Short mmCIF file of C-alpha atoms in Angstrom, two decimals:
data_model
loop_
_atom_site.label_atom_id
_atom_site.label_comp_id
_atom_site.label_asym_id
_atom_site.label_seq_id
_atom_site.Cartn_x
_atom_site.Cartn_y
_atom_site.Cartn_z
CA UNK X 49 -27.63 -64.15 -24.61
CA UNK X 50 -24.12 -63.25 -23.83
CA UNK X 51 -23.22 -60.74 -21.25
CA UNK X 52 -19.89 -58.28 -22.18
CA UNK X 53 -17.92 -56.74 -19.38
CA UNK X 54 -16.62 -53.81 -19.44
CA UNK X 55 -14.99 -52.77 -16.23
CA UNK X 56 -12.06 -50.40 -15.79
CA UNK X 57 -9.13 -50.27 -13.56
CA UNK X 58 -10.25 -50.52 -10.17
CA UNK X 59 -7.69 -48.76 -7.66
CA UNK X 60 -7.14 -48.64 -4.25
CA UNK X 61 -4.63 -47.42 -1.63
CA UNK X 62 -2.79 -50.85 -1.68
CA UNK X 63 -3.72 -52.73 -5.18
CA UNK X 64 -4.69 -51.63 -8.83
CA UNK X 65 -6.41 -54.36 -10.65
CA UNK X 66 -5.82 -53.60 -14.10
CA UNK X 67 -7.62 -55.43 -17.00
CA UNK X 68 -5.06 -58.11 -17.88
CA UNK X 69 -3.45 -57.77 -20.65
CA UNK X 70 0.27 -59.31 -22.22
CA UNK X 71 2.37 -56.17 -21.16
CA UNK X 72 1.80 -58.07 -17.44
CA UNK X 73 3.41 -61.38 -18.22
CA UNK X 74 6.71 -60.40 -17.20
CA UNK X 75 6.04 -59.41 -13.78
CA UNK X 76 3.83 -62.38 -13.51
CA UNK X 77 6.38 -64.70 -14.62
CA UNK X 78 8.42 -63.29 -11.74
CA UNK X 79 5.18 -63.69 -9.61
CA UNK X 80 4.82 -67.22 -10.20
CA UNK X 81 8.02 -68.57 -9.50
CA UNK X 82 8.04 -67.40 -5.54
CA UNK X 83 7.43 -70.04 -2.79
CA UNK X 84 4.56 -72.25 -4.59
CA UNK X 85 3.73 -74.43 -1.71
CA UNK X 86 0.68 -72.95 -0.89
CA UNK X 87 -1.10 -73.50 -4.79
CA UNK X 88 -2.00 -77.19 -3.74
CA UNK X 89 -5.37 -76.63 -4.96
CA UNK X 90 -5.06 -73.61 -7.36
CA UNK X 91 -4.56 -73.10 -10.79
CA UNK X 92 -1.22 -71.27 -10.86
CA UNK X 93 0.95 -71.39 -14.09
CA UNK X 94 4.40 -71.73 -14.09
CA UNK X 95 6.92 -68.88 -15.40
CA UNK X 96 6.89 -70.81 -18.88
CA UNK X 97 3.28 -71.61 -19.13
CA UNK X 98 2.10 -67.76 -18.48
CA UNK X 99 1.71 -66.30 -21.41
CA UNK X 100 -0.51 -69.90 -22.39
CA UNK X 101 -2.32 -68.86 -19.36
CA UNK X 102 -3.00 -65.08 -20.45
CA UNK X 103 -3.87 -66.14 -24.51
CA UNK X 104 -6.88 -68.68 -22.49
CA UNK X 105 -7.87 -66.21 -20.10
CA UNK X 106 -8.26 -63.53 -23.55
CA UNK X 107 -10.05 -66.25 -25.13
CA UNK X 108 -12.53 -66.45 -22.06
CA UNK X 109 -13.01 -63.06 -21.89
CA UNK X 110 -13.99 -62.35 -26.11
CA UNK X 111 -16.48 -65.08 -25.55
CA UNK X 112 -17.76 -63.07 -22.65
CA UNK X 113 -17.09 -65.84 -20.04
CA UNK X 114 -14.22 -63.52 -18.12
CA UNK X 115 -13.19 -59.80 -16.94
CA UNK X 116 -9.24 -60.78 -15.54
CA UNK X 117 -6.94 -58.74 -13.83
CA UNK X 118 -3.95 -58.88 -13.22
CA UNK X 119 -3.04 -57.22 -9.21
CA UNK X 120 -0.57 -54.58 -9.04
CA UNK X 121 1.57 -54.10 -5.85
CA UNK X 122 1.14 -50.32 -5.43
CA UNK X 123 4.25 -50.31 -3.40
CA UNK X 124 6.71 -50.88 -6.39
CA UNK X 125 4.19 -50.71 -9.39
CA UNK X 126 4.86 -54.79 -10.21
CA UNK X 127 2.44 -57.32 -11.20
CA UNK X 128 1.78 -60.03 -8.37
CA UNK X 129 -1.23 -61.74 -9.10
CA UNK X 130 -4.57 -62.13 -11.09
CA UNK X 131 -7.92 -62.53 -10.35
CA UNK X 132 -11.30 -61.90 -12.12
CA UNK X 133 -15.20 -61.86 -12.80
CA UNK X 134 -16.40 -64.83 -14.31
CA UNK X 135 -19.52 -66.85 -14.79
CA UNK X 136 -21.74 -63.80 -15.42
CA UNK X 137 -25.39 -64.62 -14.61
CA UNK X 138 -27.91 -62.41 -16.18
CA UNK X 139 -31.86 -62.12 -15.14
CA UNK X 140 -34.34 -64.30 -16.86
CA UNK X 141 -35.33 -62.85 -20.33
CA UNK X 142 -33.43 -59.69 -19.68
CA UNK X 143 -29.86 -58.22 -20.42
CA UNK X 144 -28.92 -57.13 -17.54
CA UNK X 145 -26.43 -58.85 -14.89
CA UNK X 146 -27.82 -60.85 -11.75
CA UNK X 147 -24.78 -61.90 -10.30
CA UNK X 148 -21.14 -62.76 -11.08
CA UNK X 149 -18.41 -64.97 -9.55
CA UNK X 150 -15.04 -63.56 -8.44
CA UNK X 151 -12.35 -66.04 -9.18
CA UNK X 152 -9.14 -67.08 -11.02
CA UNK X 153 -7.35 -65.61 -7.87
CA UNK X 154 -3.84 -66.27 -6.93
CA UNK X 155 -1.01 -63.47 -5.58
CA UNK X 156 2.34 -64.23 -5.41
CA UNK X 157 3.95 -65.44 -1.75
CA UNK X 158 5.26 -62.15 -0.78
CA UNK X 159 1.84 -60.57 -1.57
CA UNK X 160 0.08 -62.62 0.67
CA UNK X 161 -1.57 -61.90 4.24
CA UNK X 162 -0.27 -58.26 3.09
CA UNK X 163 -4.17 -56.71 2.57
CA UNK X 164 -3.52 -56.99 -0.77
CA UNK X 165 -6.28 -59.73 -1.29
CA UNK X 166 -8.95 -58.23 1.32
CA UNK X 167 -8.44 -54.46 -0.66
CA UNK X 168 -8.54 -56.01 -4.40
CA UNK X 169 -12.08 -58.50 -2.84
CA UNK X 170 -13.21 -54.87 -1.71
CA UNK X 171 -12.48 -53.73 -5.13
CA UNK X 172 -14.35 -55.93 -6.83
CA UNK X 173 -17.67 -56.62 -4.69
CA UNK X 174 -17.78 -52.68 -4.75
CA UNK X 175 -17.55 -52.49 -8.10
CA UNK X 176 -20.08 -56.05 -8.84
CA UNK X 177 -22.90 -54.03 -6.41
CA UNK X 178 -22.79 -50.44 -6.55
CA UNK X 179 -21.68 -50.32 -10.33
CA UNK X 180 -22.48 -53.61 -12.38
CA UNK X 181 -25.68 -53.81 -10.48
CA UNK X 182 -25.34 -57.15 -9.01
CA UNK X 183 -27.41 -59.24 -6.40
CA UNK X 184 -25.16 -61.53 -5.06
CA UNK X 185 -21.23 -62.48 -5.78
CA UNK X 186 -20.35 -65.77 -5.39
CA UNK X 187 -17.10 -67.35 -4.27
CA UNK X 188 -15.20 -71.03 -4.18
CA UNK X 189 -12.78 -73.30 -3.61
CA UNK X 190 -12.14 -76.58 -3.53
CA UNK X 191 -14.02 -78.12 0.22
CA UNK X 192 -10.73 -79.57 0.98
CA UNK X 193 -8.52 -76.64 0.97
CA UNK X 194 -9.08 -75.10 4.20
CA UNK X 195 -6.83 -71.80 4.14
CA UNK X 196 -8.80 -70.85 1.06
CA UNK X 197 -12.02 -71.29 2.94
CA UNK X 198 -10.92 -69.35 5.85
CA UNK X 199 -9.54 -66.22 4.28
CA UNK X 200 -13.20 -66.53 1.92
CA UNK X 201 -14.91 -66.40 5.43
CA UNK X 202 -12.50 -63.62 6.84
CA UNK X 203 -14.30 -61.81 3.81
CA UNK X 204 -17.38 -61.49 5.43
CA UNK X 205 -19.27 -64.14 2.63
CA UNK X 206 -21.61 -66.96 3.87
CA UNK X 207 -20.64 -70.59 3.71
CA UNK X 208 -23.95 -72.05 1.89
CA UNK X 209 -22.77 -75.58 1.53
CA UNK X 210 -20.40 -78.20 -0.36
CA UNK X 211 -21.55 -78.81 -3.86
CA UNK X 212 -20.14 -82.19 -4.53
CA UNK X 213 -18.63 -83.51 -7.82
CA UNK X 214 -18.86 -79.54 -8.77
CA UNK X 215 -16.19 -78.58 -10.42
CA UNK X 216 -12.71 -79.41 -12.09
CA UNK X 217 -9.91 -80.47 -9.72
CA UNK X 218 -6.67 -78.37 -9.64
CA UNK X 219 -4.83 -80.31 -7.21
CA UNK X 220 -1.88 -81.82 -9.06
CA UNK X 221 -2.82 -85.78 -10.24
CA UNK X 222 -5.98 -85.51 -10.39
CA UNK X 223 -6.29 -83.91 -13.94
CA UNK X 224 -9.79 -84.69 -15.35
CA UNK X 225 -11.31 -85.28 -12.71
CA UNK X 226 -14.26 -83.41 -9.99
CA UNK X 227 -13.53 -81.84 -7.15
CA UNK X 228 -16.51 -80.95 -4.12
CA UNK X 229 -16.86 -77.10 -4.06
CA UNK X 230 -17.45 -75.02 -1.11
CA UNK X 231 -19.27 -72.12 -2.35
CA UNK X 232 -19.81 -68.98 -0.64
CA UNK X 233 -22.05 -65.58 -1.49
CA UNK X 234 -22.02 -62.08 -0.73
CA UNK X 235 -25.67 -60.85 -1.33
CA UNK X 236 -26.60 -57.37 -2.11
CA UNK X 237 -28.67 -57.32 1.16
CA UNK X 238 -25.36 -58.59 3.11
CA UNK X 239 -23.25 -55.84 1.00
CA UNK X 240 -23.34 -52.78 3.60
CA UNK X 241 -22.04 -54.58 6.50
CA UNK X 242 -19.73 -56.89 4.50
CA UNK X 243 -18.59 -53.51 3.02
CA UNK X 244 -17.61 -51.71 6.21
CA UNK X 245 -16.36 -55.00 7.63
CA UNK X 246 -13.58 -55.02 5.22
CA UNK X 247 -12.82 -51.50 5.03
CA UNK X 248 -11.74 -52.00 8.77
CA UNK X 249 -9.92 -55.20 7.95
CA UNK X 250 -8.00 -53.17 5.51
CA UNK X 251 -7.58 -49.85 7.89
CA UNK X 252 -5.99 -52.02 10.31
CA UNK X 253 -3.40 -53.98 7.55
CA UNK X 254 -2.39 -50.12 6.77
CA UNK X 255 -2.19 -49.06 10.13
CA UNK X 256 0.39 -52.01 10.85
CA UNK X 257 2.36 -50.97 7.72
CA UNK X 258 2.66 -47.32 8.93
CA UNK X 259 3.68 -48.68 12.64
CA UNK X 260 6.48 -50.77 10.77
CA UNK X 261 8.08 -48.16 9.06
#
């Protein structure tokens, strides 16, 4: 049984995630190409290998594997990232969705530690439990890569362990072979305080914008 998303543009007062689609790959190219030193362990293509990126990620998402986005910067309307449901989990014998992963995520340098990323994980956990009907949203990352793990906990989601030999490796050489994943959840009983959690991480990013103007 394969699930079919069908989510819209999710917006907020910081980020739009828009469903991904080739008029981004411009902007992205642009995106991509800003300090890369912190992609160690993320897939992150480069300028000339986006639009290969975006025809895989389309491919994903006809055989219902993937809902991307691509993050737009509301301050000048560009394209600075992606990110995306994936891994749709449905309830035994039924059609309807149990849970969902949020992944593929990457933002360009000068979008980072910006509230960019805590308002689009808002986005999307609001949108997985009040709207897709989910249980629990998982998230991870590679054990090793520590920033990753700490912003995932500054989400508010619950470090349930280190699945070894998981998943692919990103980190550059080791093509082919498994990484130990540090995966995370966000369970529908978890959502409320999770939820206002964030929307006071994200009141306080804005309130340092306004202070800086």
């Amino acid at each position: 049984m394969t699930f079919r998303f069908d989510v819209p543009a999710l917006d907020g007062r910081l980020v739009r995630l828009e469903p991904l689609t080739a008029v981004h790959a411009t902007d992205l190219q642009v995106a991509t190409e800003e300090d890369r030193s912190g992609y160690g362990f993320t897939t992150v293509p480069r300028a000339w290998q986006v639009e290969e990126y975006l025809t895989a990620h389309f491919e994903r998402a006809r055989d219902g594997q993937l809902a991307p986005f691509a993050q737009i910067r509301k301050s000048d309307g560009r394209a600075v990232g992606c990110t995306a449901y994936w891994d749709p989990r449905l309830w035994p014998g039924r059609p309807e969705l149990c849970a969902v992963e949020i992944g593929w995520t990457w933002l360009a340098a000068s979008a980072q530690r910006t509230g960019i990323n805590v308002e689009a994980k808002l986005l999307l956990m609001e949108h997985a439990f009040e709207s897709l009907g989910v249980i629990r949203v998982d998230l991870k990352t590679d054990a090793r890569n520590e920033r990753s793990r700490q912003a995932i906990e500054r989400l508010g989601a619950t470090l349930e362990g280190v699945l070894r030999s998981w998943s692919p490796s990103h980190a550059p050489g080791e093509e082919g072979r498994l990484r130990d994943s540090a995966m995370f959840s966000v369970t529908a009983s978890d959502w409320p305080t999770v939820k206002s959690y964030l929307h006071a991480r994200l009141d306080r990013h804005l309130g340092r914008q306004a202070a800086d103007r």
